[in-house]
């Protein structure tokens, strides 16, 4: 089955740029979506179709996807961005949805 | 704004059964596939099951296949998950989610989520 690999943690100072990666075999050929989950809350979609933002999500959130790595980039990081971020794809071969293990973003 | 309200969670013994429900509002329920996603305590997200808008197609994670059954009642805007033969490892918060189609062929994601309902399997 398809595996998505994320770093367990990323730390960044306020105002700087955070980059969270999601690795997978030829992930560049798949649609990648990103979710933010703050402690004690339900997940929230922040990026869909690799680069698009739902309404209400700040422009500071952006995504890229190429070859074997998709990346969520958060510019001008704020304290409120502290959360765990998950990437997700749909695996057509098995009709399964797959999540990465999640990356905890800490704002220093 | 989309609203999804889960209910039915609770404490159940191993090998027991539980039925979860999710009531949806503020969108045309029958037009969208729906899904259940769970999260064990301190762990990541795990997709459980999905169902098409017409109930024609259902999908299950290998970990629950044969034990869980997903269904929906479009007349009542309600999604359900019947969970049988529950195991300790099924302990989790269960989220109901609205599924949307991505831009690529055969691509789907979870556009909106409920707040979840906690299922605890323990003797």
Short mmCIF file of N, CA, C and O in Angstrom, two decimals, chain B residues 1-4 6 9 11 23 49 51 59-60 74 76 82 84 86 90 96-98 105-107 114:
data_model
loop_
_atom_site.label_atom_id
_atom_site.label_comp_id
_atom_site.label_asym_id
_atom_site.label_seq_id
_atom_site.Cartn_x
_atom_site.Cartn_y
_atom_site.Cartn_z
N UNK B 1 -22.73 27.76 5.75
CA UNK B 1 -21.61 27.01 6.29
C UNK B 1 -22.03 25.57 6.57
O UNK B 1 -23.09 25.34 7.14
N UNK B 2 -21.21 24.64 6.19
CA UNK B 2 -21.48 23.21 6.39
C UNK B 2 -21.42 22.86 7.87
O UNK B 2 -20.53 23.31 8.60
N UNK B 3 -22.39 22.07 8.31
CA UNK B 3 -22.38 21.56 9.68
C UNK B 3 -22.50 20.05 9.67
O UNK B 3 -23.35 19.49 8.95
N UNK B 4 -21.67 19.41 10.48
CA UNK B 4 -21.69 17.96 10.64
C UNK B 4 -21.65 17.66 12.13
O UNK B 4 -20.74 18.10 12.83
N UNK B 6 -21.69 14.59 14.87
CA UNK B 6 -21.59 13.16 15.16
C UNK B 6 -22.19 12.85 16.53
O UNK B 6 -22.16 13.69 17.43
N UNK B 9 -21.12 7.81 20.19
CA UNK B 9 -19.93 7.26 20.82
C UNK B 9 -20.18 6.87 22.26
O UNK B 9 -21.22 7.20 22.85
N UNK B 11 -18.61 4.06 25.72
CA UNK B 11 -17.78 2.96 26.21
C UNK B 11 -18.45 1.63 25.86
O UNK B 11 -19.64 1.44 26.13
N UNK B 23 -25.30 13.84 11.51
CA UNK B 23 -26.34 14.63 10.86
C UNK B 23 -25.71 15.82 10.17
O UNK B 23 -24.92 16.55 10.78
N UNK B 49 -13.87 4.61 6.35
CA UNK B 49 -14.85 4.16 5.37
C UNK B 49 -15.44 5.35 4.64
O UNK B 49 -15.48 6.46 5.18
N UNK B 51 -18.68 6.44 1.49
CA UNK B 51 -19.86 6.01 0.75
C UNK B 51 -20.21 7.09 -0.27
O UNK B 51 -20.11 8.29 0.01
N UNK B 59 -16.59 1.94 0.55
CA UNK B 59 -15.17 1.63 0.65
C UNK B 59 -14.81 1.49 2.13
O UNK B 59 -15.32 2.22 2.98
N UNK B 60 -13.89 0.55 2.39
CA UNK B 60 -13.48 0.30 3.77
C UNK B 60 -11.98 0.14 3.87
O UNK B 60 -11.33 -0.44 2.99
N UNK B 74 -30.46 9.67 2.83
CA UNK B 74 -30.47 11.01 2.24
C UNK B 74 -31.73 11.78 2.59
O UNK B 74 -31.74 13.01 2.57
N UNK B 76 -32.94 11.94 5.46
CA UNK B 76 -32.73 12.48 6.80
C UNK B 76 -31.37 13.16 6.96
O UNK B 76 -30.98 13.54 8.06
N UNK B 82 -22.11 1.42 11.43
CA UNK B 82 -22.40 0.30 12.32
C UNK B 82 -21.09 -0.43 12.59
O UNK B 82 -20.45 -0.91 11.65
N UNK B 84 -19.29 -3.48 14.53
CA UNK B 84 -19.45 -4.77 15.22
C UNK B 84 -18.09 -5.36 15.56
O UNK B 84 -17.06 -4.94 15.02
N UNK B 86 -16.09 -5.09 18.00
CA UNK B 86 -15.14 -4.02 18.29
C UNK B 86 -13.94 -4.55 19.07
O UNK B 86 -14.04 -5.47 19.90
N UNK B 90 -9.80 -0.21 18.22
CA UNK B 90 -10.78 0.66 17.56
C UNK B 90 -11.06 1.91 18.40
O UNK B 90 -11.80 2.80 17.95
N UNK B 96 -16.81 12.50 11.18
CA UNK B 96 -17.60 12.47 9.95
C UNK B 96 -17.06 13.56 9.03
O UNK B 96 -16.72 14.66 9.51
N UNK B 97 -16.93 13.26 7.74
CA UNK B 97 -16.36 14.24 6.82
C UNK B 97 -17.10 14.25 5.49
O UNK B 97 -17.52 13.20 4.99
N UNK B 98 -17.22 15.43 4.93
CA UNK B 98 -17.81 15.61 3.60
C UNK B 98 -16.69 15.46 2.57
O UNK B 98 -15.63 16.08 2.69
N UNK B 105 -8.11 13.36 -12.06
CA UNK B 105 -9.01 12.22 -12.21
C UNK B 105 -8.83 11.30 -11.01
O UNK B 105 -7.73 11.04 -10.55
N UNK B 106 -9.95 10.80 -10.50
CA UNK B 106 -9.89 9.87 -9.36
C UNK B 106 -9.10 10.43 -8.19
O UNK B 106 -8.12 9.83 -7.72
N UNK B 107 -9.49 11.59 -7.74
CA UNK B 107 -8.86 12.20 -6.58
C UNK B 107 -9.93 12.77 -5.68
O UNK B 107 -10.84 13.45 -6.15
N UNK B 114 -16.71 17.12 11.02
CA UNK B 114 -17.42 17.34 12.25
C UNK B 114 -16.45 17.41 13.42
O UNK B 114 -15.24 17.29 13.24
#
